[in-house]
Amino acid sequence: MSGNLEWNKIFGAGLATVFTILVVQQASGFVYATKAPEKMGYAVEIPEGGAEGGAEAVLPPDWGTLIPVADLAAGEAAFARCQACHTINAGGANGIGPNLYGVVGRAVAGHAGFAYSDAMVAHQAEDPTWSLDALDQFITAPARYVSGTNMSFAGLRDTESRVNLIAWMMSQGSGGYAVPAPDPARQPGAAGAAVEGGADTTGAPIDGAAGQPNIETPAAPPASDSAPVGG
């Protein structure tokens, strides 16, 4: 008799355990029940005007405003990265790149005695002279400005540094080059009107010999600039 009672206790405990598990499962399902969303996916906030609504046109430098106030000392310091390939003194020898004395306003690929790359010679058809805009675009990204160039210079992206550098280079033999008048269309604020219509730093030579690294940059034709002198 006692044996049957013992088995009844064991059987009862087993039933109680099963019952407890079922109760816990039901309760968990009720507490943690999930509700399917009405629409699948995630909502993404998009600013008014679309993804491109805040873009601003990048204006070329307003030389008439910037050249007179450029920091020539900073420009000379920036030229230090070019000295491994260029000289800029009057009558200076060519290096890996041509001598740059009087380069502002000089004919592209026009320095006597220097063997220019084929890419730079071909670029004469797009940019006959080194205007301020041409130099600015070239120094920004040489390989993009002169397609196929052998130039290894990565480019100088900072606008203020380029303006200072070009202003200092202009002071080295290009004093006769006429700086254009200030252009309101290139000044801050003018970019807004242009939006609707669509809007590195290692030394290397500015025009290089074939087969050698040089500073050459595929070109948008330079914007209006003052007329070049000599070259």
XYZ file of N, CA and C in Angstrom:
693
model
N 0.831 -1.210 0.000
C 0.000 0.000 0.000
C 0.859 1.251 0.000
N 1.875 1.221 0.840
C 2.774 2.382 0.875
C 3.486 2.576 -0.449
N 3.750 1.468 -1.154
C 4.416 1.595 -2.461
C 3.535 2.308 -3.456
N 2.237 1.989 -3.444
C 1.318 2.669 -4.360
C 1.235 4.166 -4.039
N 1.253 4.478 -2.751
C 1.186 5.886 -2.339
C 2.405 6.658 -2.834
N 3.556 5.986 -2.773
C 4.792 6.640 -3.233
C 4.725 6.936 -4.733
N 4.197 5.952 -5.472
C 4.067 6.182 -6.927
C 3.051 7.292 -7.227
N 2.012 7.355 -6.447
C 1.016 8.426 -6.646
C 1.632 9.811 -6.432
N 2.516 9.888 -5.412
C 3.199 11.175 -5.148
C 4.088 11.575 -6.321
N 4.816 10.560 -6.852
C 5.719 10.861 -7.981
C 4.909 11.290 -9.191
N 3.823 10.570 -9.470
C 2.983 10.899 -10.621
C 2.363 12.281 -10.468
N 1.935 12.575 -9.231
C 1.336 13.890 -8.974
C 2.340 15.018 -9.163
N 3.603 14.780 -8.718
C 4.640 15.810 -8.889
C 4.924 16.049 -10.363
N 4.908 14.948 -11.152
C 5.154 15.101 -12.591
C 4.068 15.913 -13.261
N 2.798 15.613 -12.866
C 1.690 16.380 -13.439
C 1.785 17.864 -13.063
N 2.155 18.111 -11.809
C 2.274 19.504 -11.356
C 3.352 20.246 -12.143
N 4.465 19.530 -12.429
C 5.556 20.168 -13.192
C 5.105 20.502 -14.605
N 4.401 19.517 -15.247
C 3.904 19.768 -16.614
C 2.935 20.929 -16.627
N 2.039 20.953 -15.608
C 1.060 22.038 -15.523
C 1.747 23.388 -15.371
N 2.781 23.414 -14.507
C 3.510 24.667 -14.282
C 4.170 25.166 -15.562
N 4.770 24.236 -16.329
C 5.427 24.621 -17.588
C 4.421 25.202 -18.560
N 3.246 24.558 -18.658
C 2.217 25.058 -19.584
C 1.735 26.448 -19.187
N 1.569 26.652 -17.876
C 1.119 27.961 -17.396
C 2.149 29.039 -17.716
N 3.439 28.732 -17.481
C 4.499 29.708 -17.756
C 4.551 30.050 -19.245
N 4.415 29.045 -20.118
C 4.426 29.290 -21.563
C 3.293 30.209 -21.983
N 2.074 29.929 -21.432
C 0.931 30.757 -21.792
C 1.114 32.197 -21.312
N 1.611 32.318 -20.083
C 1.802 33.656 -19.524
C 2.859 34.429 -20.304
N 3.955 33.745 -20.688
C 5.009 34.411 -21.461
C 4.489 34.860 -22.807
N 3.692 34.011 -23.438
C 3.126 34.382 -24.732
C 2.241 35.607 -24.648
N 1.534 35.731 -23.537
C 0.655 36.891 -23.354
C 1.460 38.166 -23.096
N 2.493 38.055 -22.244
C 3.289 39.228 -21.866
C 4.123 39.728 -23.037
N 4.742 38.826 -23.774
C 5.680 39.215 -24.826
C 5.095 39.089 -26.237
N 3.806 39.136 -26.342
C 3.171 39.018 -27.652
C 3.618 40.164 -28.562
N 3.902 39.893 -29.824
C 4.302 40.904 -30.801
C 3.169 41.172 -31.764
N 3.112 42.410 -32.221
C 2.073 42.807 -33.153
C 2.695 43.141 -34.491
N 2.220 42.546 -35.541
C 2.774 42.783 -36.886
C 2.512 44.226 -37.288
N 3.539 44.933 -37.872
C 3.340 46.327 -38.290
C 2.361 46.420 -39.449
N 1.666 47.557 -39.527
C 0.731 47.754 -40.628
C 1.444 47.809 -41.966
N 2.675 48.391 -41.970
C 3.482 48.474 -43.184
C 4.863 47.943 -42.892
N 5.375 47.130 -43.786
C 6.694 46.571 -43.594
C 7.770 47.605 -43.921
N 8.937 47.482 -43.276
C 10.053 48.379 -43.578
C 10.217 49.447 -42.510
N 11.190 50.378 -42.779
C 11.515 51.445 -41.846
C 11.250 52.797 -42.495
N 10.752 53.715 -41.723
C 10.535 55.070 -42.243
C 11.858 55.822 -42.236
N 12.175 56.504 -43.329
C 13.412 57.285 -43.446
C 13.041 58.742 -43.626
N 13.550 59.596 -42.727
C 13.274 61.024 -42.815
C 14.077 61.645 -43.951
N 13.428 62.343 -44.866
C 14.099 63.024 -45.975
C 13.806 64.506 -45.868
N 14.857 65.358 -45.807
C 14.622 66.808 -45.692
C 13.827 67.331 -46.870
N 13.087 68.417 -46.625
C 12.343 69.036 -47.716
C 13.287 69.468 -48.812
N 12.850 69.269 -50.041
C 13.685 69.650 -51.176
C 14.530 68.501 -51.668
N 14.472 67.310 -50.974
C 15.217 66.164 -51.450
C 16.627 66.144 -50.926
N 17.332 65.060 -51.294
C 18.689 64.855 -50.782
C 19.650 65.914 -51.251
N 19.363 66.515 -52.410
C 20.294 67.490 -52.968
C 19.887 68.915 -52.661
N 18.842 69.069 -51.866
C 18.321 70.406 -51.638
C 19.296 71.350 -50.984
N 20.240 70.825 -50.161
C 21.149 71.703 -49.448
C 22.466 71.933 -50.149
N 22.645 71.384 -51.358
C 23.933 71.512 -52.037
C 24.176 72.950 -52.477
N 25.413 73.357 -52.430
C 25.783 74.687 -52.893
C 26.821 74.579 -53.982
N 26.706 75.434 -54.978
C 27.692 75.435 -56.046
C 29.038 75.896 -55.498
N 30.099 75.281 -55.979
C 31.446 75.690 -55.580
C 31.930 76.729 -56.581
N 32.185 77.934 -56.088
C 32.586 79.026 -56.961
C 34.099 79.074 -57.118
N 34.585 79.471 -58.286
C 36.031 79.678 -58.442
C 36.454 80.901 -57.631
N 37.729 81.009 -57.293
C 38.185 82.153 -56.490
C 37.914 83.485 -57.183
N 37.567 84.481 -56.391
C 37.401 85.842 -56.906
C 38.768 86.521 -56.809
N 39.549 86.383 -57.851
C 40.943 86.841 -57.819
C 41.079 88.329 -57.521
N 40.166 89.118 -58.038
C 40.251 90.560 -57.820
C 40.130 90.942 -56.364
N 39.432 90.111 -55.593
C 39.291 90.351 -54.156
C 40.401 89.675 -53.355
N 40.794 88.466 -53.771
C 41.705 87.648 -52.960
C 43.189 87.934 -53.180
N 43.592 88.197 -54.406
C 45.023 88.418 -54.676
C 45.588 89.592 -53.867
N 44.893 90.749 -53.800
C 45.459 91.887 -53.056
C 45.655 91.615 -51.571
N 44.913 90.673 -51.001
C 45.026 90.426 -49.559
C 45.668 89.070 -49.256
N 46.216 88.421 -50.271
C 46.819 87.101 -50.075
C 48.043 87.187 -49.164
N 48.301 86.118 -48.459
C 49.443 86.020 -47.547
C 50.629 85.463 -48.340
N 51.507 86.354 -48.801
C 52.618 85.934 -49.647
C 53.616 85.059 -48.890
N 53.789 85.329 -47.600
C 54.706 84.503 -46.812
C 54.189 83.068 -46.734
N 52.878 82.930 -46.558
C 52.278 81.586 -46.522
C 52.383 80.925 -47.890
N 52.256 81.745 -48.944
C 52.390 81.201 -50.292
C 53.793 80.699 -50.567
N 54.783 81.460 -50.104
C 56.176 81.031 -50.280
C 56.431 79.741 -49.507
N 55.862 79.642 -48.300
C 56.021 78.419 -47.509
C 55.361 77.235 -48.211
N 54.213 77.472 -48.846
C 53.519 76.397 -49.563
C 54.339 75.914 -50.755
N 55.115 76.831 -51.358
C 55.919 76.452 -52.522
C 57.059 75.504 -52.141
N 57.380 75.432 -50.868
C 58.471 74.549 -50.425
C 58.230 73.110 -50.858
N 56.966 72.702 -50.947
C 56.667 71.335 -51.345
C 56.929 71.112 -52.836
N 57.086 72.185 -53.582
C 57.324 72.074 -55.030
C 58.814 72.094 -55.382
N 59.643 72.471 -54.424
C 61.047 72.723 -54.724
C 61.840 71.475 -55.089
N 61.326 70.310 -54.754
C 62.028 69.089 -55.145
C 62.020 68.913 -56.661
N 61.076 69.567 -57.335
C 60.931 69.386 -58.786
C 61.091 70.676 -59.590
N 60.915 71.830 -58.948
C 60.919 73.114 -59.660
C 61.888 74.119 -59.050
N 62.410 74.992 -59.903
C 63.016 76.239 -59.452
C 62.074 77.352 -59.882
N 62.196 78.523 -59.255
C 61.318 79.629 -59.637
C 62.097 80.943 -59.725
N 63.410 80.876 -59.614
C 64.225 82.087 -59.745
C 64.448 82.407 -61.230
N 64.695 83.677 -61.522
C 64.918 84.096 -62.914
C 66.119 83.359 -63.487
N 65.921 82.716 -64.623
C 67.012 81.989 -65.265
C 67.356 80.678 -64.600
N 66.532 80.241 -63.661
C 66.803 78.995 -62.949
C 66.738 77.783 -63.857
N 67.481 76.764 -63.481
C 67.531 75.543 -64.291
C 66.240 74.747 -64.163
N 65.942 73.977 -65.186
C 64.824 73.044 -65.110
C 65.229 71.860 -64.236
N 64.250 71.293 -63.572
C 64.497 70.080 -62.810
C 63.646 68.972 -63.409
N 63.014 68.183 -62.534
C 62.043 67.212 -63.035
C 60.909 67.953 -63.742
N 60.599 69.132 -63.236
C 59.632 70.014 -63.869
C 60.321 71.280 -64.355
N 59.633 72.085 -65.145
C 60.244 73.298 -65.699
C 60.437 74.391 -64.652
N 61.330 75.330 -64.929
C 61.467 76.521 -64.100
C 60.154 77.297 -64.169
N 59.709 77.830 -63.028
C 58.388 78.462 -62.962
C 58.445 79.981 -62.857
N 59.594 80.570 -63.083
C 59.669 82.031 -63.032
C 58.778 82.604 -64.145
N 57.861 83.488 -63.765
C 56.964 84.093 -64.744
C 55.913 83.144 -65.282
N 55.565 82.108 -64.521
C 54.640 81.103 -65.045
C 53.213 81.628 -65.213
N 52.791 82.584 -64.371
C 51.423 83.103 -64.499
C 51.330 83.914 -65.797
N 50.496 83.465 -66.699
C 50.373 84.110 -68.005
C 51.250 83.485 -69.067
N 52.106 82.539 -68.700
C 52.986 81.898 -69.680
C 52.199 80.857 -70.477
N 52.660 80.598 -71.689
C 52.007 79.581 -72.515
C 52.152 78.210 -71.861
N 51.095 77.431 -71.907
C 51.149 76.063 -71.402
C 52.161 75.276 -72.221
N 53.015 74.517 -71.538
C 54.074 73.733 -72.193
C 54.971 74.643 -73.025
N 55.178 75.896 -72.537
C 55.890 76.876 -73.339
C 57.247 77.292 -72.821
N 57.776 76.621 -71.795
C 59.088 77.027 -71.291
C 60.184 76.414 -72.154
N 61.009 77.256 -72.734
C 62.036 76.790 -73.666
C 63.004 75.828 -72.983
N 63.344 74.773 -73.702
C 64.354 73.844 -73.223
C 63.838 72.734 -72.330
N 62.523 72.687 -72.112
C 61.983 71.616 -71.287
C 61.168 70.653 -72.141
N 61.374 69.358 -71.939
C 60.655 68.329 -72.710
C 59.356 67.981 -71.987
N 58.255 68.533 -72.467
C 56.958 68.321 -71.832
C 56.359 66.970 -72.199
N 55.505 66.483 -71.330
C 54.800 65.231 -71.609
C 53.811 65.440 -72.753
N 53.454 64.358 -73.410
C 52.473 64.430 -74.505
C 51.138 64.961 -74.002
N 50.758 64.569 -72.789
C 49.477 65.025 -72.234
C 49.460 66.534 -72.053
N 50.577 67.102 -71.573
C 50.628 68.543 -71.369
C 50.639 69.290 -72.699
N 51.357 68.768 -73.669
C 51.388 69.403 -74.995
C 49.992 69.397 -75.602
N 49.284 68.265 -75.473
C 47.928 68.172 -76.009
C 46.974 69.108 -75.278
N 47.270 69.386 -74.015
C 46.392 70.244 -73.214
C 46.407 71.698 -73.701
N 47.399 72.069 -74.481
C 47.459 73.428 -75.016
C 46.195 73.782 -75.793
N 45.572 72.780 -76.428
C 44.363 73.046 -77.214
C 43.202 73.484 -76.323
N 43.184 73.030 -75.066
C 42.121 73.409 -74.144
C 42.482 74.651 -73.339
N 43.743 74.759 -72.961
C 44.222 75.855 -72.122
C 45.517 76.396 -72.715
N 45.473 77.399 -73.571
C 46.710 77.884 -74.199
C 47.688 78.521 -73.211
N 47.167 79.124 -72.142
C 48.043 79.837 -71.207
C 47.729 79.459 -69.760
N 48.723 79.716 -68.883
C 48.524 79.492 -67.453
C 47.878 80.728 -66.846
N 46.557 80.807 -66.987
C 45.804 81.877 -66.334
C 45.675 81.541 -64.847
N 45.141 82.481 -64.081
C 44.943 82.231 -62.656
C 43.999 81.057 -62.427
N 42.918 81.016 -63.193
C 41.966 79.920 -63.043
C 42.581 78.586 -63.458
N 43.357 78.598 -64.542
C 43.982 77.353 -64.999
C 44.945 76.811 -63.949
N 45.767 77.684 -63.384
C 46.689 77.251 -62.335
C 45.925 76.730 -61.114
N 44.855 77.411 -60.757
C 44.076 77.002 -59.595
C 43.501 75.603 -59.788
N 42.906 75.355 -60.943
C 42.311 74.038 -61.194
C 43.383 72.964 -61.299
N 44.505 73.314 -61.898
C 45.602 72.373 -62.076
C 46.209 71.959 -60.735
N 46.463 72.948 -59.876
C 47.074 72.661 -58.579
C 46.085 71.922 -57.663
N 44.794 72.160 -57.857
C 43.789 71.466 -57.047
C 43.857 69.955 -57.237
N 43.916 69.506 -58.484
C 43.929 68.071 -58.785
C 44.560 67.870 -60.162
N 45.880 67.775 -60.214
C 46.580 67.699 -61.501
C 46.091 66.592 -62.428
N 45.943 65.388 -61.912
C 45.573 64.259 -62.767
C 44.154 64.388 -63.305
N 43.308 65.124 -62.607
C 41.951 65.331 -63.090
C 41.916 66.450 -64.138
N 42.825 67.399 -64.014
C 42.809 68.558 -64.909
C 43.490 68.278 -66.248
N 44.548 67.495 -66.247
C 45.233 67.133 -67.497
C 45.187 65.616 -67.616
N 44.247 65.140 -68.389
C 44.056 63.703 -68.519
C 45.288 63.032 -69.114
N 45.732 61.955 -68.479
C 46.867 61.209 -68.991
C 48.215 61.745 -68.559
N 48.226 62.722 -67.660
C 49.494 63.285 -67.223
C 50.333 62.265 -66.454
N 51.639 62.448 -66.499
C 52.546 61.625 -65.702
C 52.776 62.214 -64.311
N 52.105 63.321 -64.056
C 52.282 64.034 -62.797
C 51.837 63.193 -61.602
N 52.668 63.130 -60.565
C 52.339 62.327 -59.388
C 51.801 63.171 -58.232
N 51.775 64.481 -58.367
C 51.292 65.363 -57.297
C 49.812 65.105 -57.040
N 49.434 64.879 -55.787
C 48.051 64.540 -55.449
C 47.118 65.738 -55.555
N 47.649 66.937 -55.368
C 46.816 68.132 -55.435
C 46.711 68.833 -54.092
N 46.400 70.110 -54.152
C 46.246 70.943 -52.958
C 44.789 71.381 -52.892
N 44.020 70.807 -51.975
C 42.574 71.011 -51.949
C 42.136 72.288 -51.228
N 42.971 72.804 -50.345
C 42.571 73.972 -49.558
C 42.652 75.240 -50.403
N 41.521 75.910 -50.580
C 41.451 77.080 -51.462
C 42.352 78.216 -50.983
N 42.348 78.497 -49.700
C 43.169 79.593 -49.184
C 44.650 79.332 -49.447
N 45.086 78.097 -49.251
C 46.491 77.754 -49.499
C 46.845 77.924 -50.975
N 45.942 77.531 -51.854
C 46.201 77.688 -53.292
C 46.268 79.155 -53.684
N 45.359 79.959 -53.145
C 45.360 81.387 -53.474
C 46.672 82.024 -53.027
N 47.108 81.718 -51.802
C 48.376 82.265 -51.311
C 49.547 81.821 -52.178
N 49.555 80.547 -52.550
C 50.624 80.003 -53.380
C 50.658 80.683 -54.748
N 49.502 80.802 -55.385
C 49.450 81.403 -56.717
C 49.814 82.885 -56.653
N 49.375 83.582 -55.590
C 49.723 84.998 -55.445
C 51.235 85.151 -55.310
N 51.871 84.274 -54.553
C 53.327 84.357 -54.397
C 54.035 84.019 -55.708
N 53.567 82.985 -56.402
C 54.156 82.640 -57.701
C 54.023 83.804 -58.681
N 52.906 84.513 -58.593
C 52.687 85.666 -59.450
C 53.716 86.753 -59.171
N 54.141 86.846 -57.914
C 55.134 87.862 -57.553
C 56.536 87.501 -58.059
N 56.700 86.274 -58.529
C 57.994 85.818 -59.025
C 58.027 85.875 -60.555
N 58.118 87.098 -61.069
C 58.280 87.276 -62.511
C 57.014 87.462 -63.297
N 55.848 87.501 -62.649
C 54.590 87.674 -63.382
C 53.875 88.950 -62.958
N 54.656 89.943 -62.534
C 54.062 91.196 -62.064
C 53.282 91.936 -63.123
N 53.563 91.677 -64.408
C 52.831 92.365 -65.475
C 51.493 91.742 -65.787
N 51.172 90.646 -65.131
C 49.894 89.978 -65.389
C 48.783 90.752 -64.686
N 47.781 91.177 -65.427
C 46.710 92.011 -64.862
C 45.718 91.170 -64.062
N 45.567 91.504 -62.797
C 44.581 90.825 -61.954
C 43.199 91.341 -62.332
N 42.236 90.445 -62.551
C 40.892 90.917 -62.920
C 40.236 91.689 -61.783
N 39.239 92.488 -62.131
C 38.484 93.233 -61.117
C 37.664 92.261 -60.274
N 37.323 92.651 -59.048
C 36.448 91.790 -58.231
C 35.181 91.406 -58.987
N 34.784 90.165 -58.855
C 33.637 89.627 -59.594
C 32.556 89.203 -58.599
N 31.445 89.967 -58.510
C 30.375 89.625 -57.554
C 29.828 88.219 -57.764
N 29.887 87.720 -58.997
C 29.351 86.387 -59.284
C 30.187 85.284 -58.647
N 31.413 85.623 -58.197
C 32.285 84.637 -57.566
C 32.335 84.792 -56.046
N 31.590 85.714 -55.518
C 31.669 85.999 -54.091
C 30.615 85.208 -53.321
N 30.851 84.976 -52.009
C 29.887 84.224 -51.196
C 28.492 84.806 -51.322
N 27.514 83.918 -51.472
C 26.139 84.366 -51.656
C 25.701 84.195 -53.086
N 26.660 84.298 -54.009
C 26.330 84.111 -55.418
C 26.092 82.644 -55.712
N 26.586 81.753 -54.825
C 26.442 80.314 -55.054
C 24.981 79.894 -55.045
N 24.145 80.548 -54.229
C 22.744 80.159 -54.134
C 22.033 80.221 -55.461
N 22.339 81.242 -56.258
C 21.676 81.382 -57.545
C 22.139 80.325 -58.518
N 23.344 79.797 -58.301
C 23.886 78.828 -59.239
C 23.402 77.422 -58.969
N 22.848 77.158 -57.766
C 22.482 75.796 -57.405
C 21.382 75.253 -58.288
N 20.341 76.064 -58.557
C 19.213 75.577 -59.331
C 19.643 75.169 -60.722
N 20.559 75.901 -61.319
C 20.997 75.579 -62.662
C 21.993 74.457 -62.697
N 22.370 73.952 -61.576
C 23.375 72.897 -61.513
C 24.701 73.447 -61.069
N 24.639 73.124 -60.378
C 25.805 73.758 -59.859
C 27.207 72.972 -60.062
N 46.412 67.609 -50.639
C 47.326 66.584 -50.649
C 48.640 67.189 -50.877
N 49.354 66.828 -50.808
C 50.251 67.952 -50.509
C 51.731 67.581 -50.577
N 52.076 66.839 -51.583
C 53.485 66.514 -51.768
C 54.018 67.256 -52.960
N 55.299 67.513 -53.009
C 55.900 68.284 -54.076
C 55.956 67.536 -55.380
N 55.787 68.268 -56.491
C 55.893 67.698 -57.818
C 55.877 68.818 -58.832
N 56.324 68.575 -60.062
C 56.416 69.637 -61.044
C 55.080 70.042 -61.627
N 54.970 71.277 -62.113
C 53.729 71.761 -62.693
C 53.562 71.306 -64.131
N 54.524 71.318 -64.954
C 54.395 70.667 -66.255
C 55.563 69.723 -66.363
N 55.370 68.485 -66.605
C 56.480 67.563 -66.524
C 56.926 66.991 -67.827
N 58.165 66.509 -67.831
C 58.692 65.826 -68.993
C 58.046 64.466 -69.117
N 57.987 63.950 -70.339
C 57.412 62.645 -70.558
C 58.185 61.615 -69.761
N 57.411 60.688 -69.114
C 58.040 59.618 -68.365
C 58.474 60.009 -66.979
N 58.228 61.295 -66.576
C 58.643 61.726 -65.251
C 57.436 62.271 -64.510
N 57.449 62.194 -63.148
C 56.307 62.755 -62.399
C 56.207 64.242 -62.622
N 55.006 64.768 -62.733
C 54.874 66.208 -62.862
C 53.513 66.685 -62.409
N 53.362 68.015 -62.084
C 52.088 68.574 -61.635
C 51.251 68.876 -62.852
N 50.474 68.055 -63.350
C 49.589 68.394 -64.440
C 48.184 67.982 -64.042
N 47.188 68.790 -64.289
C 45.838 68.392 -63.891
C 44.855 68.479 -64.988
N 42.282 66.759 -66.114
C 41.316 66.948 -67.173
C 40.627 68.277 -66.936
N 40.445 69.001 -67.867
C 40.217 70.367 -67.566
C 38.867 70.847 -67.954
N 38.241 71.534 -66.998
C 37.185 72.405 -67.400
C 37.899 73.651 -67.853
N 37.502 74.242 -68.987
C 38.205 75.440 -69.444
C 38.160 76.484 -68.362
N 39.242 77.216 -68.132
C 39.257 78.219 -67.074
C 38.217 79.285 -67.292
N 37.676 79.750 -66.202
C 36.687 80.824 -66.291
C 37.395 82.099 -66.727
N 36.584 83.110 -67.015
C 37.159 84.337 -67.530
C 38.236 84.849 -66.611
N 39.310 85.283 -67.177
C 40.473 85.685 -66.414
C 41.094 86.871 -67.146
N 42.055 87.497 -66.553
C 42.708 88.596 -67.237
C 43.592 88.066 -68.357
N 43.852 88.888 -69.330
C 44.645 88.459 -70.471
C 46.074 88.175 -70.038
N 46.653 87.045 -70.505
C 48.013 86.716 -70.118
C 49.031 87.595 -70.809
N 50.205 87.666 -70.241
C 51.275 88.423 -70.882
C 52.423 87.494 -71.178
N 53.039 87.706 -72.266
C 54.288 87.037 -72.623
C 54.314 85.554 -72.392
N 55.450 84.897 -72.489
C 55.589 83.504 -72.143
C 56.349 82.775 -73.134
